[in-house]
């Protein structure tokens, strides 16, 4: 029997909900919000380099993306656990799972304790393990909500940064994936309220925490905003943009080389014509000289 100092009112109905099993368990949460996002990042990095795949570049891009995601995920988890252990808010099914008993042997069901604020008590349910007992005091904030909103919003930012330039179907598909990501986070968060494992304020606080960490990680750690706005990073936006930009640069270089060669040929041809023209003028008399020579008197023959 363990005694806790987190008090409660015996008449508080918010902690008297029935106990239900979790719809989304912790292993399911880790698969959906940790393993699948990492797999998604790895697949997208392959698609970005499919036209010019280089193993070193792929490993570099993947390690940066996974490192950025993992950093924010760990920061979100540690912040959530810190808040849980500091606040120690009771879960909605606390009373039904714990069945608290006061030190004098009475319970909250006694009429005399209806409006009593209880601080000294112990859980009379001996079927609870130490881990299950601890879980009754960590309602605020929701880790399911914070981690799911962080992971899904991070993927939405990541997808928005690397998938640009598309119109029509591509643009609709991009926004559809972003909507599905956020909808999954919202569903997981709502399931915690429906299962009576969290109060609605716990879920909202966790969602806000996940959104803040995802935004800060995307902007300042992953620099997704600079990828989207900077022209120097535009080659990393679209899977086909880098290849197309290289083709344009090569075409521009070839065009300049061709123009340079043509200019040299024209200069050489012009010099050749000028040289031939000057030679013709120096050897052929002009029309005036021919006229003067034709009218010169012929000298008389010598006697």
mmCIF file of C-alpha atoms in Angstrom:
data_model
loop_
_atom_site.group_PDB
_atom_site.id
_atom_site.type_symbol
_atom_site.label_atom_id
_atom_site.label_comp_id
_atom_site.label_asym_id
_atom_site.label_seq_id
_atom_site.Cartn_x
_atom_site.Cartn_y
_atom_site.Cartn_z
ATOM 1 C CA UNK A 1 0.000 0.000 0.000
ATOM 2 C CA UNK A 2 1.469 3.310 -1.104
ATOM 3 C CA UNK A 3 0.452 6.712 0.200
ATOM 4 C CA UNK A 4 0.451 9.782 -2.079
ATOM 5 C CA UNK A 5 0.082 13.450 -1.205
ATOM 6 C CA UNK A 6 -1.818 14.464 -4.349
ATOM 7 C CA UNK A 7 -5.134 15.443 -2.878
ATOM 8 C CA UNK A 8 -8.641 15.382 -4.316
ATOM 9 C CA UNK A 9 -12.216 16.170 -3.374
ATOM 10 C CA UNK A 10 -14.365 13.195 -2.620
ATOM 11 C CA UNK A 11 -17.198 14.776 -4.563
ATOM 12 C CA UNK A 12 -15.085 15.382 -7.683
ATOM 13 C CA UNK A 13 -16.928 13.600 -10.485
ATOM 14 C CA UNK A 14 -14.136 14.172 -13.035
ATOM 15 C CA UNK A 15 -12.081 11.346 -11.481
ATOM 16 C CA UNK A 16 -14.925 8.844 -11.124
ATOM 17 C CA UNK A 17 -15.154 7.592 -14.704
ATOM 18 C CA UNK A 18 -15.005 3.838 -15.388
ATOM 19 C CA UNK A 19 -11.780 2.145 -16.373
ATOM 20 C CA UNK A 20 -11.320 1.115 -20.022
ATOM 21 C CA UNK A 21 -8.421 -0.411 -21.888
ATOM 22 C CA UNK A 22 -6.503 1.902 -24.207
ATOM 23 C CA UNK A 23 -7.548 2.062 -27.839
ATOM 24 C CA UNK A 24 -4.014 3.149 -28.756
ATOM 25 C CA UNK A 25 -1.495 1.360 -26.561
ATOM 26 C CA UNK A 26 2.055 2.559 -25.962
ATOM 27 C CA UNK A 27 3.609 0.045 -28.428
ATOM 28 C CA UNK A 28 1.083 1.123 -31.060
ATOM 29 C CA UNK A 29 1.961 4.756 -30.383
ATOM 30 C CA UNK A 30 5.685 4.111 -30.811
ATOM 31 C CA UNK A 31 5.098 2.274 -34.081
ATOM 32 C CA UNK A 32 2.829 4.993 -35.491
ATOM 33 C CA UNK A 33 4.747 8.016 -34.225
ATOM 34 C CA UNK A 34 8.362 6.841 -34.251
ATOM 35 C CA UNK A 35 9.039 3.905 -36.572
ATOM 36 C CA UNK A 36 6.644 4.827 -39.388
ATOM 37 C CA UNK A 37 7.809 8.473 -39.603
ATOM 38 C CA UNK A 38 11.428 7.321 -39.763
ATOM 39 C CA UNK A 39 10.543 4.855 -42.508
ATOM 40 C CA UNK A 40 8.663 7.600 -44.342
ATOM 41 C CA UNK A 41 11.679 9.921 -44.185
ATOM 42 C CA UNK A 42 13.969 7.206 -45.556
ATOM 43 C CA UNK A 43 11.643 6.411 -48.469
ATOM 44 C CA UNK A 44 11.186 10.073 -49.386
ATOM 45 C CA UNK A 45 14.947 10.633 -49.419
ATOM 46 C CA UNK A 46 15.279 7.739 -51.888
ATOM 47 C CA UNK A 47 12.624 9.315 -54.115
ATOM 48 C CA UNK A 48 14.456 12.636 -54.063
ATOM 49 C CA UNK A 49 17.608 11.030 -55.484
ATOM 50 C CA UNK A 50 15.995 8.458 -57.771
ATOM 51 C CA UNK A 51 17.225 10.169 -60.971
ATOM 52 C CA UNK A 52 20.760 10.696 -59.691
ATOM 53 C CA UNK A 53 21.184 8.280 -56.782
ATOM 54 C CA UNK A 54 24.385 8.573 -54.807
ATOM 55 C CA UNK A 55 24.777 6.510 -51.653
ATOM 56 C CA UNK A 56 26.841 9.112 -49.813
ATOM 57 C CA UNK A 57 24.333 11.874 -50.538
ATOM 58 C CA UNK A 58 21.440 9.613 -49.521
ATOM 59 C CA UNK A 59 23.064 8.672 -46.219
ATOM 60 C CA UNK A 60 23.846 12.306 -45.508
ATOM 61 C CA UNK A 61 20.308 13.544 -46.228
ATOM 62 C CA UNK A 62 18.704 10.664 -44.344
ATOM 63 C CA UNK A 63 20.903 11.080 -41.286
ATOM 64 C CA UNK A 64 20.136 14.802 -41.155
ATOM 65 C CA UNK A 65 16.382 14.251 -41.471
ATOM 66 C CA UNK A 66 16.289 11.422 -38.932
ATOM 67 C CA UNK A 67 18.548 13.311 -36.549
ATOM 68 C CA UNK A 68 16.336 16.378 -36.718
ATOM 69 C CA UNK A 69 13.182 14.326 -36.147
ATOM 70 C CA UNK A 70 14.706 12.329 -33.286
ATOM 71 C CA UNK A 71 15.965 15.459 -31.543
ATOM 72 C CA UNK A 72 12.512 17.015 -31.442
ATOM 73 C CA UNK A 73 10.851 13.726 -30.506
ATOM 74 C CA UNK A 74 13.150 13.206 -27.519
ATOM 75 C CA UNK A 75 12.737 16.838 -26.436
ATOM 76 C CA UNK A 76 8.946 16.518 -26.589
ATOM 77 C CA UNK A 77 8.983 13.259 -24.625
ATOM 78 C CA UNK A 78 11.270 14.583 -21.879
ATOM 79 C CA UNK A 79 9.250 17.776 -21.494
ATOM 80 C CA UNK A 80 6.024 15.784 -21.262
ATOM 81 C CA UNK A 81 7.412 13.387 -18.660
ATOM 82 C CA UNK A 82 8.766 16.300 -16.633
ATOM 83 C CA UNK A 83 5.344 17.939 -16.554
ATOM 84 C CA UNK A 84 3.658 14.647 -15.634
ATOM 85 C CA UNK A 85 5.894 14.064 -12.636
ATOM 86 C CA UNK A 86 5.655 17.663 -11.435
ATOM 87 C CA UNK A 87 1.882 18.177 -11.775
ATOM 88 C CA UNK A 88 0.800 14.596 -10.924
ATOM 89 C CA UNK A 89 -2.808 15.133 -11.975
ATOM 90 C CA UNK A 90 -5.230 12.284 -11.320
ATOM 91 C CA UNK A 91 -6.646 10.403 -14.283
ATOM 92 C CA UNK A 92 -10.401 10.356 -14.981
ATOM 93 C CA UNK A 93 -10.636 6.714 -13.872
ATOM 94 C CA UNK A 94 -8.557 7.263 -10.734
ATOM 95 C CA UNK A 95 -11.296 6.556 -8.202
ATOM 96 C CA UNK A 96 -12.528 3.365 -9.866
ATOM 97 C CA UNK A 97 -9.012 1.973 -10.313
ATOM 98 C CA UNK A 98 -7.545 3.040 -6.985
ATOM 99 C CA UNK A 99 -10.566 2.775 -4.674
ATOM 100 C CA UNK A 100 -8.947 5.170 -2.179
ATOM 101 C CA UNK A 101 -9.374 4.613 1.530
ATOM 102 C CA UNK A 102 -8.734 7.250 4.148
ATOM 103 C CA UNK A 103 -6.405 6.745 7.072
ATOM 104 C CA UNK A 104 -9.340 6.472 9.462
ATOM 105 C CA UNK A 105 -10.701 3.550 7.455
ATOM 106 C CA UNK A 106 -13.543 5.468 5.834
ATOM 107 C CA UNK A 107 -14.059 6.083 2.127
ATOM 108 C CA UNK A 108 -15.378 8.898 -0.016
ATOM 109 C CA UNK A 109 -18.706 7.095 -0.254
ATOM 110 C CA UNK A 110 -19.428 7.973 3.353
ATOM 111 C CA UNK A 111 -21.814 10.948 3.554
ATOM 112 C CA UNK A 112 -19.557 12.723 6.025
ATOM 113 C CA UNK A 113 -16.701 12.786 3.498
ATOM 114 C CA UNK A 114 -18.710 13.984 0.496
ATOM 115 C CA UNK A 115 -17.176 17.491 0.389
ATOM 116 C CA UNK A 116 -13.911 16.568 2.085
ATOM 117 C CA UNK A 117 -10.544 17.327 0.494
ATOM 118 C CA UNK A 118 -8.424 14.212 1.017
ATOM 119 C CA UNK A 119 -4.628 14.260 1.115
ATOM 120 C CA UNK A 120 -3.764 11.225 3.227
ATOM 121 C CA UNK A 121 -5.067 7.998 1.719
ATOM 122 C CA UNK A 122 -3.976 4.765 0.110
ATOM 123 C CA UNK A 123 -5.264 2.645 -2.760
ATOM 124 C CA UNK A 124 -7.201 -0.355 -1.482
ATOM 125 C CA UNK A 125 -7.089 -2.114 -4.855
ATOM 126 C CA UNK A 126 -4.348 -4.671 -4.303
ATOM 127 C CA UNK A 127 -4.438 -5.861 -7.904
ATOM 128 C CA UNK A 128 -2.565 -2.758 -9.071
ATOM 129 C CA UNK A 129 1.134 -3.087 -9.807
ATOM 130 C CA UNK A 130 3.575 -0.317 -9.007
ATOM 131 C CA UNK A 131 3.581 0.802 -12.647
ATOM 132 C CA UNK A 132 -0.213 0.839 -12.838
ATOM 133 C CA UNK A 133 -0.380 2.769 -9.596
ATOM 134 C CA UNK A 134 2.027 5.358 -10.922
ATOM 135 C CA UNK A 135 -0.014 5.702 -14.113
ATOM 136 C CA UNK A 136 -2.961 6.986 -12.103
ATOM 137 C CA UNK A 137 -1.048 10.177 -11.238
ATOM 138 C CA UNK A 138 0.339 11.236 -14.617
ATOM 139 C CA UNK A 139 -2.690 12.543 -16.472
ATOM 140 C CA UNK A 140 -1.342 16.010 -17.351
ATOM 141 C CA UNK A 141 -0.279 16.475 -20.106
ATOM 142 C CA UNK A 142 -1.121 13.682 -22.531
ATOM 143 C CA UNK A 143 2.002 12.039 -23.947
ATOM 144 C CA UNK A 144 -0.043 10.407 -26.696
ATOM 145 C CA UNK A 145 -1.253 13.827 -27.752
ATOM 146 C CA UNK A 146 2.093 15.632 -27.566
ATOM 147 C CA UNK A 147 4.084 12.930 -29.369
ATOM 148 C CA UNK A 148 1.471 12.326 -32.053
ATOM 149 C CA UNK A 149 1.051 16.017 -32.850
ATOM 150 C CA UNK A 150 4.809 16.516 -32.879
ATOM 151 C CA UNK A 151 5.471 13.596 -35.233
ATOM 152 C CA UNK A 152 2.619 14.288 -37.644
ATOM 153 C CA UNK A 153 3.138 18.052 -37.787
ATOM 154 C CA UNK A 154 6.862 17.501 -38.352
ATOM 155 C CA UNK A 155 6.065 15.255 -41.325
ATOM 156 C CA UNK A 156 3.631 17.872 -42.635
ATOM 157 C CA UNK A 157 6.337 20.561 -42.452
ATOM 158 C CA UNK A 158 8.879 18.218 -44.026
ATOM 159 C CA UNK A 159 6.546 17.321 -46.875
ATOM 160 C CA UNK A 160 5.709 20.976 -47.486
ATOM 161 C CA UNK A 161 9.406 21.860 -47.659
ATOM 162 C CA UNK A 162 10.612 19.190 -50.087
ATOM 163 C CA UNK A 163 7.538 18.808 -52.305
ATOM 164 C CA UNK A 164 7.221 22.086 -54.198
ATOM 165 C CA UNK A 165 6.456 23.224 -57.709
ATOM 166 C CA UNK A 166 3.543 20.857 -58.177
ATOM 167 C CA UNK A 167 0.170 21.929 -59.494
ATOM 168 C CA UNK A 168 -3.116 20.210 -59.965
ATOM 169 C CA UNK A 169 -3.044 16.600 -58.796
ATOM 170 C CA UNK A 170 0.411 16.835 -57.188
ATOM 171 C CA UNK A 171 -0.568 19.816 -55.087
ATOM 172 C CA UNK A 172 -3.833 18.209 -53.988
ATOM 173 C CA UNK A 173 -1.985 14.984 -53.110
ATOM 174 C CA UNK A 174 0.530 16.883 -50.996
ATOM 175 C CA UNK A 175 -2.170 18.661 -49.002
ATOM 176 C CA UNK A 176 -4.143 15.423 -48.693
ATOM 177 C CA UNK A 177 -1.172 13.674 -47.084
ATOM 178 C CA UNK A 178 -0.689 16.591 -44.707
ATOM 179 C CA UNK A 179 -4.369 16.431 -43.767
ATOM 180 C CA UNK A 180 -4.132 12.686 -43.130
ATOM 181 C CA UNK A 181 -1.083 13.168 -40.905
ATOM 182 C CA UNK A 182 -2.839 15.739 -38.722
ATOM 183 C CA UNK A 183 -6.066 13.728 -38.694
ATOM 184 C CA UNK A 184 -4.190 10.720 -37.316
ATOM 185 C CA UNK A 185 -2.753 12.850 -34.517
ATOM 186 C CA UNK A 186 -6.201 14.241 -33.762
ATOM 187 C CA UNK A 187 -7.742 10.754 -33.671
ATOM 188 C CA UNK A 188 -5.131 9.448 -31.241
ATOM 189 C CA UNK A 189 -5.657 12.463 -29.000
ATOM 190 C CA UNK A 190 -9.430 12.080 -28.974
ATOM 191 C CA UNK A 191 -9.126 8.391 -28.134
ATOM 192 C CA UNK A 192 -7.471 9.314 -24.847
ATOM 193 C CA UNK A 193 -10.529 11.302 -23.813
ATOM 194 C CA UNK A 194 -12.938 8.638 -25.071
ATOM 195 C CA UNK A 195 -11.112 5.926 -23.094
ATOM 196 C CA UNK A 196 -11.181 8.063 -19.901
ATOM 197 C CA UNK A 197 -7.411 8.097 -19.666
ATOM 198 C CA UNK A 198 -7.115 11.883 -19.926
ATOM 199 C CA UNK A 199 -9.128 14.993 -19.317
ATOM 200 C CA UNK A 200 -9.794 17.172 -22.350
ATOM 201 C CA UNK A 201 -7.429 19.821 -20.971
ATOM 202 C CA UNK A 202 -4.648 17.210 -20.774
ATOM 203 C CA UNK A 203 -5.091 16.459 -24.460
ATOM 204 C CA UNK A 204 -5.166 20.125 -25.437
ATOM 205 C CA UNK A 205 -2.027 20.856 -23.436
ATOM 206 C CA UNK A 206 -0.236 17.918 -25.043
ATOM 207 C CA UNK A 207 -1.332 19.020 -28.514
ATOM 208 C CA UNK A 208 -0.065 22.555 -27.927
ATOM 209 C CA UNK A 209 3.244 21.201 -26.654
ATOM 210 C CA UNK A 210 3.650 18.946 -29.696
ATOM 211 C CA UNK A 211 2.773 21.765 -32.096
ATOM 212 C CA UNK A 212 5.277 24.121 -30.479
ATOM 213 C CA UNK A 213 8.108 21.580 -30.536
ATOM 214 C CA UNK A 214 7.356 20.547 -34.121
ATOM 215 C CA UNK A 215 7.335 24.178 -35.281
ATOM 216 C CA UNK A 216 10.555 25.078 -33.478
ATOM 217 C CA UNK A 217 12.297 21.930 -34.696
ATOM 218 C CA UNK A 218 11.203 22.453 -38.295
ATOM 219 C CA UNK A 219 12.225 26.129 -38.413
ATOM 220 C CA UNK A 220 15.366 26.314 -36.285
ATOM 221 C CA UNK A 221 16.767 22.769 -36.370
ATOM 222 C CA UNK A 222 15.635 21.408 -39.723
ATOM 223 C CA UNK A 223 15.494 24.885 -41.325
ATOM 224 C CA UNK A 224 12.509 23.826 -43.428
ATOM 225 C CA UNK A 225 11.435 27.459 -43.777
ATOM 226 C CA UNK A 226 14.750 28.389 -45.412
ATOM 227 C CA UNK A 227 14.421 25.396 -47.744
ATOM 228 C CA UNK A 228 11.057 26.720 -48.828
ATOM 229 C CA UNK A 229 11.980 30.398 -49.294
ATOM 230 C CA UNK A 230 15.662 30.373 -50.280
ATOM 231 C CA UNK A 231 16.516 29.993 -53.931
ATOM 232 C CA UNK A 232 19.866 28.510 -53.012
ATOM 233 C CA UNK A 233 18.108 25.540 -51.430
ATOM 234 C CA UNK A 234 15.518 25.117 -54.149
ATOM 235 C CA UNK A 235 17.395 22.145 -55.555
ATOM 236 C CA UNK A 236 16.299 20.147 -52.519
ATOM 237 C CA UNK A 237 12.645 20.967 -52.954
ATOM 238 C CA UNK A 238 11.485 18.724 -55.761
ATOM 239 C CA UNK A 239 12.702 15.261 -56.782
ATOM 240 C CA UNK A 240 13.124 16.427 -60.380
ATOM 241 C CA UNK A 241 14.203 20.029 -59.789
ATOM 242 C CA UNK A 242 17.880 19.354 -59.183
ATOM 243 C CA UNK A 243 18.209 17.284 -62.354
ATOM 244 C CA UNK A 244 16.337 19.916 -64.381
ATOM 245 C CA UNK A 245 18.514 22.715 -62.996
ATOM 246 C CA UNK A 246 21.685 20.850 -63.940
ATOM 247 C CA UNK A 247 20.377 20.427 -67.482
ATOM 248 C CA UNK A 248 19.617 24.141 -67.720
ATOM 249 C CA UNK A 249 23.082 25.077 -66.465
ATOM 250 C CA UNK A 250 24.749 22.718 -68.941
ATOM 251 C CA UNK A 251 22.594 24.085 -71.772
ATOM 252 C CA UNK A 252 23.557 27.641 -70.821
ATOM 253 C CA UNK A 253 27.257 26.744 -70.806
ATOM 254 C CA UNK A 254 27.002 25.045 -74.195
ATOM 255 C CA UNK A 255 25.152 28.042 -75.608
ATOM 256 C CA UNK A 256 27.803 30.461 -74.377
ATOM 257 C CA UNK A 257 30.560 28.262 -75.811
ATOM 258 C CA UNK A 258 28.793 28.097 -79.174
ATOM 259 C CA UNK A 259 28.342 31.869 -79.265
ATOM 260 C CA UNK A 260 31.990 32.372 -78.380
ATOM 261 C CA UNK A 261 33.130 30.066 -81.180
ATOM 262 C CA UNK A 262 30.820 31.771 -83.685
ATOM 263 C CA UNK A 263 32.131 35.175 -82.650
ATOM 264 C CA UNK A 264 35.723 34.046 -83.150
ATOM 265 C CA UNK A 265 34.897 32.682 -86.594
ATOM 266 C CA UNK A 266 33.225 35.941 -87.617
ATOM 267 C CA UNK A 267 36.198 37.955 -86.414
ATOM 268 C CA UNK A 268 38.613 35.739 -88.314
ATOM 269 C CA UNK A 269 36.499 35.956 -91.482
ATOM 270 C CA UNK A 270 36.258 39.738 -91.214
ATOM 271 C CA UNK A 271 40.033 40.060 -90.821
ATOM 272 C CA UNK A 272 40.551 37.821 -93.839
ATOM 273 C CA UNK A 273 38.244 39.931 -96.049
ATOM 274 C CA UNK A 274 39.911 43.141 -94.902
ATOM 275 C CA UNK A 275 43.329 41.717 -95.743
ATOM 276 C CA UNK A 276 42.230 40.593 -99.223
ATOM 277 C CA UNK A 277 40.576 43.960 -99.915
ATOM 278 C CA UNK A 278 43.663 45.927 -98.963
ATOM 279 C CA UNK A 279 45.814 43.741 -101.229
ATOM 280 C CA UNK A 280 43.503 44.342 -104.200
ATOM 281 C CA UNK A 281 43.607 48.094 -103.713
ATOM 282 C CA UNK A 282 47.385 48.170 -103.597
ATOM 283 C CA UNK A 283 47.857 46.297 -106.910
ATOM 284 C CA UNK A 284 44.994 47.602 -109.078
ATOM 285 C CA UNK A 285 44.905 51.292 -110.146
ATOM 286 C CA UNK A 286 41.814 53.287 -109.509
ATOM 287 C CA UNK A 287 39.475 54.436 -112.304
ATOM 288 C CA UNK A 288 40.911 57.987 -112.235
ATOM 289 C CA UNK A 289 44.427 56.671 -112.629
ATOM 290 C CA UNK A 290 43.295 54.479 -115.536
ATOM 291 C CA UNK A 291 41.661 57.511 -117.220
ATOM 292 C CA UNK A 292 44.801 59.614 -116.782
ATOM 293 C CA UNK A 293 46.992 56.913 -118.239
ATOM 294 C CA UNK A 294 44.699 56.438 -121.217
ATOM 295 C CA UNK A 295 44.902 60.205 -122.134
ATOM 296 C CA UNK A 296 48.654 60.639 -121.751
ATOM 297 C CA UNK A 297 50.346 61.608 -125.050
ATOM 298 C CA UNK A 298 52.498 58.990 -126.595
ATOM 299 C CA UNK A 299 56.114 60.160 -126.918
ATOM 300 C CA UNK A 300 57.337 60.615 -130.552
ATOM 301 C CA UNK A 301 59.611 58.001 -131.937
ATOM 302 C CA UNK A 302 63.277 58.811 -131.879
ATOM 303 C CA UNK A 303 64.929 59.688 -135.173
#
